[in-house]
Amino acid sequence: MAVENQKDHLRDEEEDGFINRFPIVGMRVLAVDDNPTCLKVLDKLLRQCEYHVTTTTNAIEALRMLRENRNNFDLVISDVDMPDMDGFKLLEMVGLEMDLPVIMLSGHRDRNMVFKGISHGACDYLLKPVRLEELQNIWQHVVRKQTTASKDQNKASNEDRNPNISGGNSQNVLENIAEQNKNLGKRRKDQDEEEENEDGEGTGDEDDPSSQKKPRVVWSVDLHKKFLIAVNQLGLEKAVPKKILDLMNDERLTRENVASHLQKFRLYLKKANHHQGNMVAALGGGNDSYFQMNGMEGYANFCTSTGSGTISSTGMPSCPSSAVFGRLNSPAGLNMRGMSSSTLVQPVPSQNINNSWIPANQSSSLLHGIPTQLNQSKLNNCATGISQLTQIDSTGFAVPSGFHNSRATLSNANNSLQVSNHHLMMDGNSQQTHNSGSFRNQSSVGSASLGNTNAGIGGFSNLLDYNHCNENWQSQAQLPKFPANSLPVCESFNGNQLHPTSITAFNPRPCVGNNQVDFSSGNVITATLEDARNVPSFQEGGLIGNVIQPTSYAVQQRWEEHKVDYSQNMIRPFNPINLQVSSSREATNFVAHNTNQSKTVCNNRVDASFVDQVNGTSTSVGHCTEVEKLSSDLRVNSNDAYMREIMASQVGYIPGFGTINDIMGTMVKRV
Amino acid sequence: MLGFGADLLWADMNRLLAFLFHQGVLDEQFLQLQQLQDHTSPNFVSEVVNIYFHESEKLLNNLRSLLMEREFSDYKKIEIHLNQFIGSSSSIGAKRVTSVCIAFRAASEQDNRAGCLRALEMLEHEYCYLKNKLHELFQIEQQRALAAGVRYPMQHQ
């Protein structure tokens, strides 16, 4: 008790050996409670713990004090029931503006309240009466925040080093980077649940974890073009961030930006290689055109994160679905296009792609649509194609399609391109799920940077590397690794490519096999969802999110939030799908049109009965069966194949069926 | 003599405290309050309890006037007051008062006006009882302090 009531901070930094930067004694706490009795007791207890205490009964006053100088305090303890401002609101604002750990206090033992507190970002939730022992531990929250923040910095610097060490796609480098991404993603999730600009690319961008965030670098098409040119010039193996930066000669970028972008690019290529096999040749050989085209176009597609609407509207003029799609749908629509286009375009069968898939017909319209899309470029923020994905709406999907499209156009070039498209598509799909998951976590719906980082800038790496993404998102959107191999179904079908993509739109479970993944990922996501305030992101149409949600048990709450969207969506899509069985194209379009559709599609997939609920018909079930049959036959017509695959995958989702039903049912009811 | 009186008072105080604990009027939280009292805040417990009395009386008045309204329907307000009451009562260790408040809150959540009225009466009763006992406790404490203060000089004689 010797240090009580001291004005000066007793910062005995030597005292705590391992906590070298944080002194427990003299930790500055701001206590807010409108109940004066409780406040006085709390004040005394805190002083007993040797903290430096400031108290106020007024939340607004508390905010003012915090805003005055954020560095005046290390921790905030606040009651939830306050007359002038809701405790949760204060909690959010403190978390957002000042990034301080906040502990909630309440007389309620209500679990919902506790959950609400945690989901708003509270570090802890204490019940009144508060005990001394509990308060003696609260310093841990501060340390934790600071430690993760510093770890981020370390990771960022490590990451910078890695690309320099090995120019090529060395496993170590990638792994390191993945690890770093993971941690960064973790940190971001923990710290900035609601901040949009936290995730996304540029792991090296966030150097100062605690308060300052450098403006995120957006890898626009032009920028990426420059990047690719530089990389081509140097040769992939020899490309190091420093040299690339010099060649690019862009003052907006730092070496860290380039490093992280390069890393993602490498991951992407690696993934493409892995899937394609012969991609390596293409990549390793420094196929300039490939790079450029892939990069640019794919990137363009990737980057069309601007908006769900954008992609659909601009990208696919020939693709009605895209236009109608709205967010998710557009990607789906796009994907479909991409798929069809790519299949059409691919003259040479790639290992993973089924030859039969290459229909010659439809191409013209499809291709037409694709390039358009490619040109679209809303390339602005596209941290990655994935970010688009996450952008919930179409972005995510757009990416895959983007890839396809680009591939399709490039297909003239070589098989590898096709292959890569394929891979991308597939990866993209899973990625999408991934993204959505991550996206959610990030709670930044629209930001390309969201989690997309994992998706890889420009979506390359992310798309390709699910594993990485998974790690990044940690428990959250840990989409089951979607190695290209994991999409056997897709691959077998011509429409595989579409499948993954389309699935992404609906639900990142392109193949039956994938379905499982989705579920698992969904579950994973659920876990993270609990924490995240990311839920809002779903609303934007993160199909993926929607899809995943059902799988996750915790989703239910999310569903509620999005139920409005869902309800609308749900009702619609299934109908068309049911109707469209015969005409896949229409169905496809239909699906594409409806962002919600995508959701519903997913739902449909997951839960036929759900569809029933939504539509009040049982056609969906039958529909699915039909689709299954169809799917076995088709394979030629891209649209048909696509539809079929979707259905097939949907029906294949047995595991999650029951749960989804429940969730869906709840959703529908709520709706 | 006085010293002896101080000891007696100390015994009285302890007896009263034990009694209150036994009755469930107070709980460990009150003990914690007492432990928090030290040389830097020698009157901590009585300060806190006085704030508590002051606030509680306001709350009780509000509750009563709310429930006495002819067209009373605002259970939300009742709950808000009750939450405050619960928070402060539990913070000082007033166990019985807290329990009655919780029951009161349950009745309010069910929109049970009659139940609320009954709970309010019980609450007022418990609160008065607590207040009296705590006053008594503080009186003994004050006397004991006085007696002890007087004692010291005698000891040194």
CSV table of N, CA, C and O in Angstrom, one decimal, chain A residues 1 4-5 33-38 40-41 44-45 48 79 81-83 107-109 128-133, chain B residues 29 32-33 35-41 44 47-48 51-53 55 83-88 90-92 105:
chain,number,residue,atom,x,y,z
A,1,MET,N,0.8,-1.2,0.0
A,1,MET,CA,0.0,0.0,0.0
A,1,MET,C,0.8,1.2,0.0
A,1,MET,O,0.3,2.3,0.2
A,4,GLU,N,0.0,4.0,-2.8
A,4,GLU,CA,-1.3,4.5,-3.1
A,4,GLU,C,-1.3,6.1,-3.2
A,4,GLU,O,-0.5,6.7,-2.5
A,5,ASN,N,-2.2,6.5,-3.9
A,5,ASN,CA,-2.5,8.0,-4.0
A,5,ASN,C,-1.2,8.8,-4.4
A,5,ASN,O,-1.1,9.9,-4.0
A,33,ASP,N,-18.3,4.6,-13.6
A,33,ASP,CA,-19.5,4.0,-13.1
A,33,ASP,C,-20.4,5.1,-12.5
A,33,ASP,O,-20.0,5.9,-11.7
A,34,ASP,N,-21.7,5.0,-12.9
A,34,ASP,CA,-22.6,6.1,-12.5
A,34,ASP,C,-23.0,5.9,-11.1
A,34,ASP,O,-23.6,6.7,-10.4
A,35,ASN,N,-22.8,4.7,-10.6
A,35,ASN,CA,-23.2,4.4,-9.2
A,35,ASN,C,-22.1,4.8,-8.2
A,35,ASN,O,-21.0,4.2,-8.2
A,36,PRO,N,-22.3,5.8,-7.4
A,36,PRO,CA,-21.2,6.3,-6.6
A,36,PRO,C,-20.7,5.3,-5.6
A,36,PRO,O,-19.5,5.4,-5.3
A,37,THR,N,-21.6,4.6,-5.1
A,37,THR,CA,-21.1,3.6,-4.1
A,37,THR,C,-20.1,2.6,-4.7
A,37,THR,O,-19.0,2.4,-4.2
A,38,CYS,N,-20.5,2.0,-5.8
A,38,CYS,CA,-19.7,1.1,-6.5
A,38,CYS,C,-18.4,1.7,-6.9
A,38,CYS,O,-17.3,1.1,-6.8
A,40,LYS,N,-16.8,4.2,-5.6
A,40,LYS,CA,-15.9,4.4,-4.5
A,40,LYS,C,-15.2,3.1,-4.1
A,40,LYS,O,-14.0,3.1,-3.8
A,41,VAL,N,-16.0,2.1,-4.0
A,41,VAL,CA,-15.4,0.8,-3.6
A,41,VAL,C,-14.4,0.4,-4.7
A,41,VAL,O,-13.3,-0.1,-4.4
A,44,LYS,N,-11.2,2.3,-4.4
A,44,LYS,CA,-10.4,1.9,-3.3
A,44,LYS,C,-9.7,0.5,-3.6
A,44,LYS,O,-8.5,0.3,-3.3
A,45,LEU,N,-10.4,-0.4,-4.2
A,45,LEU,CA,-9.9,-1.7,-4.6
A,45,LEU,C,-8.7,-1.5,-5.5
A,45,LEU,O,-7.7,-2.2,-5.4
A,48,GLN,N,-5.7,-0.3,-3.9
A,48,GLN,CA,-5.2,-1.4,-3.1
A,48,GLN,C,-4.2,-2.2,-4.0
A,48,GLN,O,-3.3,-2.7,-3.5
A,79,ASP,N,-18.8,0.4,-16.3
A,79,ASP,CA,-20.1,-0.2,-16.0
A,79,ASP,C,-20.9,-0.3,-17.3
A,79,ASP,O,-20.7,0.6,-18.2
A,81,ASP,N,-24.4,-0.4,-17.4
A,81,ASP,CA,-25.7,0.4,-17.3
A,81,ASP,C,-25.5,1.8,-16.9
A,81,ASP,O,-25.4,2.0,-15.7
A,82,MET,N,-25.3,2.6,-17.8
A,82,MET,CA,-25.1,4.0,-17.4
A,82,MET,C,-26.2,4.9,-18.1
A,82,MET,O,-26.5,4.6,-19.3
A,83,PRO,N,-26.6,5.9,-17.4
A,83,PRO,CA,-27.7,6.7,-18.0
A,83,PRO,C,-27.3,7.5,-19.2
A,83,PRO,O,-28.1,7.6,-20.2
A,107,GLY,N,-23.8,-5.6,-12.9
A,107,GLY,CA,-24.5,-6.4,-11.9
A,107,GLY,C,-25.3,-7.6,-12.5
A,107,GLY,O,-25.8,-8.4,-11.8
A,108,HIS,N,-25.3,-7.6,-13.8
A,108,HIS,CA,-26.0,-8.6,-14.5
A,108,HIS,C,-25.2,-9.9,-14.7
A,108,HIS,O,-24.1,-9.8,-15.2
A,109,ARG,N,-25.8,-11.0,-14.4
A,109,ARG,CA,-25.1,-12.2,-14.8
A,109,ARG,C,-25.5,-12.7,-16.1
A,109,ARG,O,-25.1,-13.8,-16.5
A,128,LYS,N,-20.4,-7.5,-10.5
A,128,LYS,CA,-20.4,-6.9,-9.2
A,128,LYS,C,-21.0,-7.8,-8.2
A,128,LYS,O,-21.9,-8.6,-8.5
A,129,PRO,N,-20.5,-7.8,-7.0
A,129,PRO,CA,-19.4,-6.9,-6.5
A,129,PRO,C,-18.1,-7.4,-7.0
A,129,PRO,O,-17.8,-8.6,-7.0
A,130,VAL,N,-17.2,-6.5,-7.3
A,130,VAL,CA,-15.9,-6.9,-7.8
A,130,VAL,C,-15.0,-7.2,-6.6
A,130,VAL,O,-15.1,-6.5,-5.6
A,131,ARG,N,-14.3,-8.2,-6.8
A,131,ARG,CA,-13.4,-8.7,-5.7
A,131,ARG,C,-12.0,-8.2,-6.0
A,131,ARG,O,-11.6,-8.0,-7.1
A,132,LEU,N,-11.2,-8.1,-5.0
A,132,LEU,CA,-9.9,-7.6,-5.1
A,132,LEU,C,-9.1,-8.5,-6.0
A,132,LEU,O,-8.2,-8.1,-6.8
A,133,GLU,N,-9.3,-9.8,-5.8
A,133,GLU,CA,-8.5,-10.8,-6.6
A,133,GLU,C,-8.6,-10.6,-8.1
A,133,GLU,O,-7.7,-10.7,-8.8
B,29,GLN,N,-18.3,-9.4,1.5
B,29,GLN,CA,-18.0,-8.1,0.9
B,29,GLN,C,-17.8,-7.0,1.9
B,29,GLN,O,-16.9,-6.2,1.7
B,32,GLN,N,-14.5,-7.3,3.3
B,32,GLN,CA,-13.5,-6.8,2.4
B,32,GLN,C,-13.4,-5.2,2.5
B,32,GLN,O,-12.3,-4.7,2.5
B,33,LEU,N,-14.5,-4.6,2.7
B,33,LEU,CA,-14.6,-3.2,2.9
B,33,LEU,C,-13.8,-2.8,4.1
B,33,LEU,O,-13.0,-1.9,4.1
B,35,GLN,N,-11.4,-4.5,5.4
B,35,GLN,CA,-10.0,-4.7,5.2
B,35,GLN,C,-9.4,-3.5,4.4
B,35,GLN,O,-8.2,-3.3,4.5
B,36,LEU,N,-10.2,-3.0,3.5
B,36,LEU,CA,-9.7,-1.9,2.7
B,36,LEU,C,-9.4,-0.6,3.6
B,36,LEU,O,-8.6,0.2,3.2
B,37,GLN,N,-10.1,-0.6,4.7
B,37,GLN,CA,-9.8,0.6,5.5
B,37,GLN,C,-8.5,0.5,6.2
B,37,GLN,O,-8.1,-0.5,6.7
B,38,ASP,N,-7.7,1.6,6.0
B,38,ASP,CA,-6.4,1.6,6.6
B,38,ASP,C,-6.0,3.0,7.0
B,38,ASP,O,-6.9,3.9,7.0
B,39,HIS,N,-4.8,3.1,7.2
B,39,HIS,CA,-4.4,4.5,7.7
B,39,HIS,C,-4.5,5.5,6.6
B,39,HIS,O,-4.7,6.7,6.9
B,40,THR,N,-4.5,5.2,5.3
B,40,THR,CA,-4.7,6.2,4.3
B,40,THR,C,-6.2,6.6,4.2
B,40,THR,O,-6.5,7.7,3.7
B,41,SER,N,-7.0,5.7,4.5
B,41,SER,CA,-8.5,6.0,4.5
B,41,SER,C,-9.1,5.4,5.7
B,41,SER,O,-9.8,4.4,5.6
B,44,PHE,N,-13.0,4.8,5.7
B,44,PHE,CA,-13.5,4.3,4.4
B,44,PHE,C,-14.8,3.7,4.5
B,44,PHE,O,-15.7,4.0,3.7
B,47,GLU,N,-17.6,6.0,5.1
B,47,GLU,CA,-17.9,6.9,3.9
B,47,GLU,C,-18.7,6.2,2.9
B,47,GLU,O,-19.7,6.7,2.3
B,48,VAL,N,-18.2,5.0,2.6
B,48,VAL,CA,-18.9,4.2,1.6
B,48,VAL,C,-20.4,4.0,2.0
B,48,VAL,O,-21.3,4.1,1.2
B,51,ILE,N,-22.5,7.0,1.5
B,51,ILE,CA,-22.9,7.3,0.1
B,51,ILE,C,-24.0,6.3,-0.3
B,51,ILE,O,-25.0,6.6,-0.9
B,52,TYR,N,-23.8,5.1,0.2
B,52,TYR,CA,-24.8,4.1,-0.1
B,52,TYR,C,-26.2,4.4,0.4
B,52,TYR,O,-27.2,4.3,-0.3
B,53,PHE,N,-26.3,4.9,1.7
B,53,PHE,CA,-27.5,5.3,2.2
B,53,PHE,C,-28.2,6.4,1.4
B,53,PHE,O,-29.3,6.4,1.1
B,55,GLU,N,-27.7,7.3,-1.7
B,55,GLU,CA,-28.2,6.9,-3.0
B,55,GLU,C,-29.4,6.0,-2.9
B,55,GLU,O,-30.4,6.1,-3.6
B,83,ASN,N,-31.3,-2.2,-10.9
B,83,ASN,CA,-29.9,-2.6,-11.2
B,83,ASN,C,-29.0,-1.7,-10.4
B,83,ASN,O,-27.9,-2.2,-9.9
B,84,GLN,N,-29.3,-0.5,-10.3
B,84,GLN,CA,-28.4,0.4,-9.5
B,84,GLN,C,-28.4,-0.1,-8.1
B,84,GLN,O,-27.3,-0.2,-7.4
B,85,PHE,N,-29.5,-0.4,-7.6
B,85,PHE,CA,-29.6,-0.8,-6.2
B,85,PHE,C,-28.9,-2.1,-5.9
B,85,PHE,O,-28.1,-2.3,-5.0
B,86,ILE,N,-29.0,-3.0,-6.9
B,86,ILE,CA,-28.3,-4.3,-6.7
B,86,ILE,C,-26.8,-4.1,-6.8
B,86,ILE,O,-26.1,-4.6,-6.0
B,87,GLY,N,-26.4,-3.2,-7.7
B,87,GLY,CA,-25.0,-3.0,-7.8
B,87,GLY,C,-24.4,-2.4,-6.5
B,87,GLY,O,-23.4,-2.9,-6.0
B,88,SER,N,-25.1,-1.4,-6.0
B,88,SER,CA,-24.5,-0.8,-4.8
B,88,SER,C,-24.6,-1.7,-3.6
B,88,SER,O,-23.7,-1.8,-2.8
B,90,SER,N,-24.7,-4.9,-3.4
B,90,SER,CA,-23.8,-6.0,-3.5
B,90,SER,C,-22.3,-5.5,-3.2
B,90,SER,O,-21.5,-6.2,-2.7
B,91,SER,N,-22.1,-4.3,-3.6
B,91,SER,CA,-20.7,-3.8,-3.4
B,91,SER,C,-20.4,-3.5,-2.0
B,91,SER,O,-19.2,-3.5,-1.6
B,92,ILE,N,-21.4,-3.3,-1.2
B,92,ILE,CA,-21.1,-3.1,0.2
B,92,ILE,C,-21.3,-4.3,1.0
B,92,ILE,O,-21.1,-4.4,2.2
B,105,ARG,N,-36.6,-7.5,-9.1
B,105,ARG,CA,-36.4,-7.4,-10.5
B,105,ARG,C,-37.1,-8.5,-11.3
B,105,ARG,O,-37.6,-8.3,-12.4
